[in-house]
Coordinates of C-alpha atoms in Angstrom, one line a residue:
X1 CA 0.0 0.0 0.0
X2 CA 1.4 3.4 -1.1
X3 CA 2.2 5.7 1.8
X4 CA 0.6 8.4 -0.3
X5 CA -2.8 6.9 0.4
X6 CA -2.3 7.5 4.1
X7 CA -1.9 11.3 3.6
X8 CA -4.7 13.7 2.9
X9 CA -4.3 15.5 -0.4
X10 CA -3.9 19.2 -0.7
X11 CA -6.3 21.2 -3.0
X12 CA -3.7 21.1 -5.8
X13 CA -3.3 17.3 -5.5
X14 CA -7.0 16.5 -5.3
X15 CA -8.9 15.1 -8.2
X16 CA -11.1 17.5 -10.1
X17 CA -14.3 15.5 -9.8
X18 CA -17.4 16.5 -11.7
X19 CA -20.5 18.7 -11.6
X20 CA -23.0 15.9 -11.9
X21 CA -23.9 14.0 -8.7
X22 CA -24.4 10.3 -8.3
X23 CA -28.1 9.9 -7.5
X24 CA -29.3 6.5 -6.2
X25 CA -32.0 5.1 -8.5
X26 CA -33.4 2.6 -6.1
X27 CA -35.1 2.9 -2.7
X28 CA -33.4 1.6 0.5
X29 CA -33.1 -2.2 0.1
X30 CA -34.2 -2.9 3.7
X31 CA -36.9 -0.4 4.6
X32 CA -37.9 1.1 1.2
X33 CA -37.2 4.7 2.1
X34 CA -36.2 7.0 -0.8
X35 CA -32.5 7.8 -1.0
X36 CA -32.2 11.5 -1.6
X37 CA -31.4 14.7 0.2
X38 CA -34.8 15.1 1.8
X39 CA -34.8 14.8 5.6
X40 CA -38.4 14.2 7.0
X41 CA -39.6 16.7 9.6
X42 CA -38.7 15.7 13.1
X43 CA -35.7 13.6 12.0
X44 CA -32.0 14.3 12.6
X45 CA -28.9 13.3 10.7
X46 CA -25.5 12.0 11.9
X47 CA -22.7 11.2 9.4
X48 CA -20.0 8.8 10.6
X49 CA -17.0 7.0 9.1
X50 CA -15.9 3.6 10.6
X51 CA -13.8 2.1 7.8
X52 CA -15.5 0.2 5.0
X53 CA -19.0 1.6 4.9
X54 CA -20.8 -1.7 4.1
X55 CA -20.7 -3.2 7.6
X56 CA -21.1 0.2 9.3
X57 CA -24.3 0.9 7.3
X58 CA -25.8 -2.5 8.4
X59 CA -25.0 -1.8 12.0
X60 CA -27.1 1.4 11.9
X61 CA -30.1 0.3 9.7
X62 CA -30.7 -2.5 12.3
X63 CA -31.3 0.0 15.1
X64 CA -34.9 0.8 16.2
X65 CA -35.5 4.5 15.6
X66 CA -33.2 4.8 12.6
X67 CA -35.4 5.9 9.7
X68 CA -32.9 5.4 6.9
X69 CA -29.3 5.0 6.1
X70 CA -27.1 5.6 3.0
X71 CA -23.5 5.2 2.2
X72 CA -21.4 7.8 0.5
X73 CA -18.3 10.0 0.7
X74 CA -17.6 13.1 2.8
X75 CA -14.9 15.2 4.5
X76 CA -12.8 15.7 1.4
X77 CA -12.2 18.0 -1.5
X78 CA -13.4 16.3 -4.8
X79 CA -17.0 17.1 -5.8
X80 CA -19.2 14.2 -6.7
X81 CA -16.4 11.5 -6.6
X82 CA -16.7 8.0 -7.8
X83 CA -15.7 5.0 -5.7
X84 CA -12.7 4.4 -7.9
X85 CA -11.6 8.0 -7.4
X86 CA -12.0 7.8 -3.6
X87 CA -9.9 4.6 -3.6
X88 CA -6.9 6.5 -5.1
X89 CA -6.6 8.6 -2.0
X90 CA -6.7 11.8 -4.0
X91 CA -10.2 13.0 -3.1
X92 CA -9.7 13.4 0.7
X93 CA -13.0 11.8 1.3
X94 CA -13.8 9.2 4.0
X95 CA -16.3 6.4 3.3
X96 CA -19.2 7.4 5.5
X97 CA -22.7 6.4 6.5
X98 CA -25.5 9.0 6.7
X99 CA -27.9 8.0 9.5
X100 CA -31.3 9.6 9.6
X101 CA -32.9 8.9 12.9
X102 CA -35.9 9.8 15.0
X103 CA -34.5 11.4 18.3
X104 CA -37.8 10.5 20.0
X105 CA -37.0 6.8 19.5
X106 CA -33.2 6.6 19.6
X107 CA -30.9 9.2 21.1
X108 CA -27.7 10.6 19.8
X109 CA -25.8 9.1 22.8
X110 CA -26.9 5.6 21.7
X111 CA -25.7 6.2 18.2
X112 CA -22.4 7.5 19.4
X113 CA -21.9 4.6 21.7
X114 CA -22.4 2.2 18.8
X115 CA -19.9 4.2 16.8
X116 CA -17.1 4.1 19.5
X117 CA -17.6 0.5 20.5
X118 CA -18.0 -1.2 17.1
X119 CA -14.8 -0.1 15.4
X120 CA -11.3 0.9 16.5
X121 CA -11.0 4.7 16.6
X122 CA -7.2 4.6 17.3
X123 CA -5.9 3.4 13.9
X124 CA -5.4 6.6 12.0
X125 CA -5.7 6.2 8.2
X126 CA -6.9 2.7 8.4
X127 CA -9.3 0.2 9.9
X128 CA -8.0 -3.3 10.3
X129 CA -6.6 -4.5 7.0
X130 CA -8.3 -1.6 5.1
X131 CA -5.6 1.0 4.7
X132 CA -5.9 4.6 3.3
X133 CA -7.5 7.9 4.1
X134 CA -10.9 6.8 3.0
X135 CA -11.0 4.3 6.0
X136 CA -10.3 6.9 8.7
X137 CA -12.6 7.2 11.7
X138 CA -14.8 10.3 11.5
X139 CA -17.9 11.9 13.0
X140 CA -19.4 14.7 10.9
X141 CA -21.9 16.6 13.0
X142 CA -25.0 18.5 11.8
X143 CA -25.5 21.0 14.7
X144 CA -23.5 22.6 17.4
X145 CA -25.3 20.4 20.0
X146 CA -24.3 17.3 18.1
X147 CA -20.7 18.5 17.9
X148 CA -20.4 19.1 21.6
X149 CA -22.0 15.7 22.4
X150 CA -19.6 14.0 20.0
X151 CA -16.6 15.7 21.6
X152 CA -17.8 14.8 25.1
X153 CA -18.3 11.2 24.1
X154 CA -14.8 11.1 22.6
X155 CA -13.4 12.3 26.0
X156 CA -15.2 9.6 27.9
X157 CA -14.2 6.9 25.5
X158 CA -10.6 8.1 25.5
X159 CA -10.5 7.7 29.3
X160 CA -11.6 4.1 28.9
X161 CA -8.9 3.4 26.3
X162 CA -6.1 4.8 28.5
X163 CA -2.9 5.0 26.4
X164 CA -4.4 4.2 23.0
X165 CA -4.9 7.6 21.4
X166 CA -8.2 8.2 19.6
X167 CA -7.6 9.6 16.0
X168 CA -11.2 10.2 15.1
X169 CA -11.9 13.3 13.1
X170 CA -14.8 15.3 14.5
X171 CA -15.9 18.1 12.2
X172 CA -19.0 19.9 11.1
X173 CA -20.6 18.0 8.3
X174 CA -19.7 19.1 4.8
X175 CA -21.4 17.9 1.6
X176 CA -22.5 14.2 1.6
X177 CA -22.0 12.6 -1.8
X178 CA -24.0 9.4 -2.4
X179 CA -22.1 6.3 -3.3
X180 CA -23.1 4.2 -6.3
X181 CA -26.2 2.1 -6.2
X182 CA -24.3 -1.2 -5.8
X183 CA -22.8 0.1 -2.5
X184 CA -26.1 1.1 -0.9
X185 CA -27.2 -1.6 1.6
X186 CA -24.5 -3.9 0.2
X187 CA -24.8 -6.5 2.9
X188 CA -28.5 -6.7 2.5
X189 CA -28.0 -7.6 -1.1
X190 CA -24.9 -9.7 -0.5
X191 CA -25.4 -11.3 3.0
X192 CA -22.1 -13.1 2.8
X193 CA -20.2 -10.0 1.7
X194 CA -17.1 -8.5 3.4
X195 CA -17.6 -6.7 6.8
X196 CA -14.6 -5.1 8.2
X197 CA -16.1 -3.9 11.5
X198 CA -14.1 -4.8 14.6
X199 CA -14.1 -3.0 17.9
X200 CA -11.6 -2.6 20.7
X201 CA -13.7 -4.7 23.1
X202 CA -13.9 -1.8 25.5
X203 CA -17.3 -0.5 26.5
X204 CA -18.2 3.2 26.6
X205 CA -18.2 4.4 30.2
X206 CA -21.6 5.6 31.4
X207 CA -22.3 9.3 31.6
X208 CA -21.8 10.8 35.1

């Protein structure tokens, strides 16, 4: 694996991308919701990166109170990237899952706990055997309240991890670019497919 794929590109190094977005043509393969940019009233959004987005998306669509999920790319520079472009390491994007949830049925704290416990947030530009900037751990928040809760949860989980330093990127959400149709709900369509999720085995400490 080239070391270049473990360094985020500068603006001059990033691929140019395109003006035309990828728009999913099929509804959510599990619950039938439409995959678009519309967020139903009363719902909230959290965007997270936990390595390969296939297994991460399945983790969240299984949660009661999650309205819909979609996989895509965010946190980088290239507009409307393709999967092949993201894999070059020259877009700056992370593979992410956009989670639309009903806060009356599942709280942000529960989603963040799943995030911290179900992957290893200490690995930098990789997750297990998946190496490169696209696999970095990330939380992209959609409000100041979310941002502060994410930072506080990071502090609590860091205390539990002791000397293993969390490398998770926590930033306000930028544009979410949908991934191609074949990536959406991949493990529902391919139940025996690859899932790279693997946590540290350490539980999130309770809030005081």
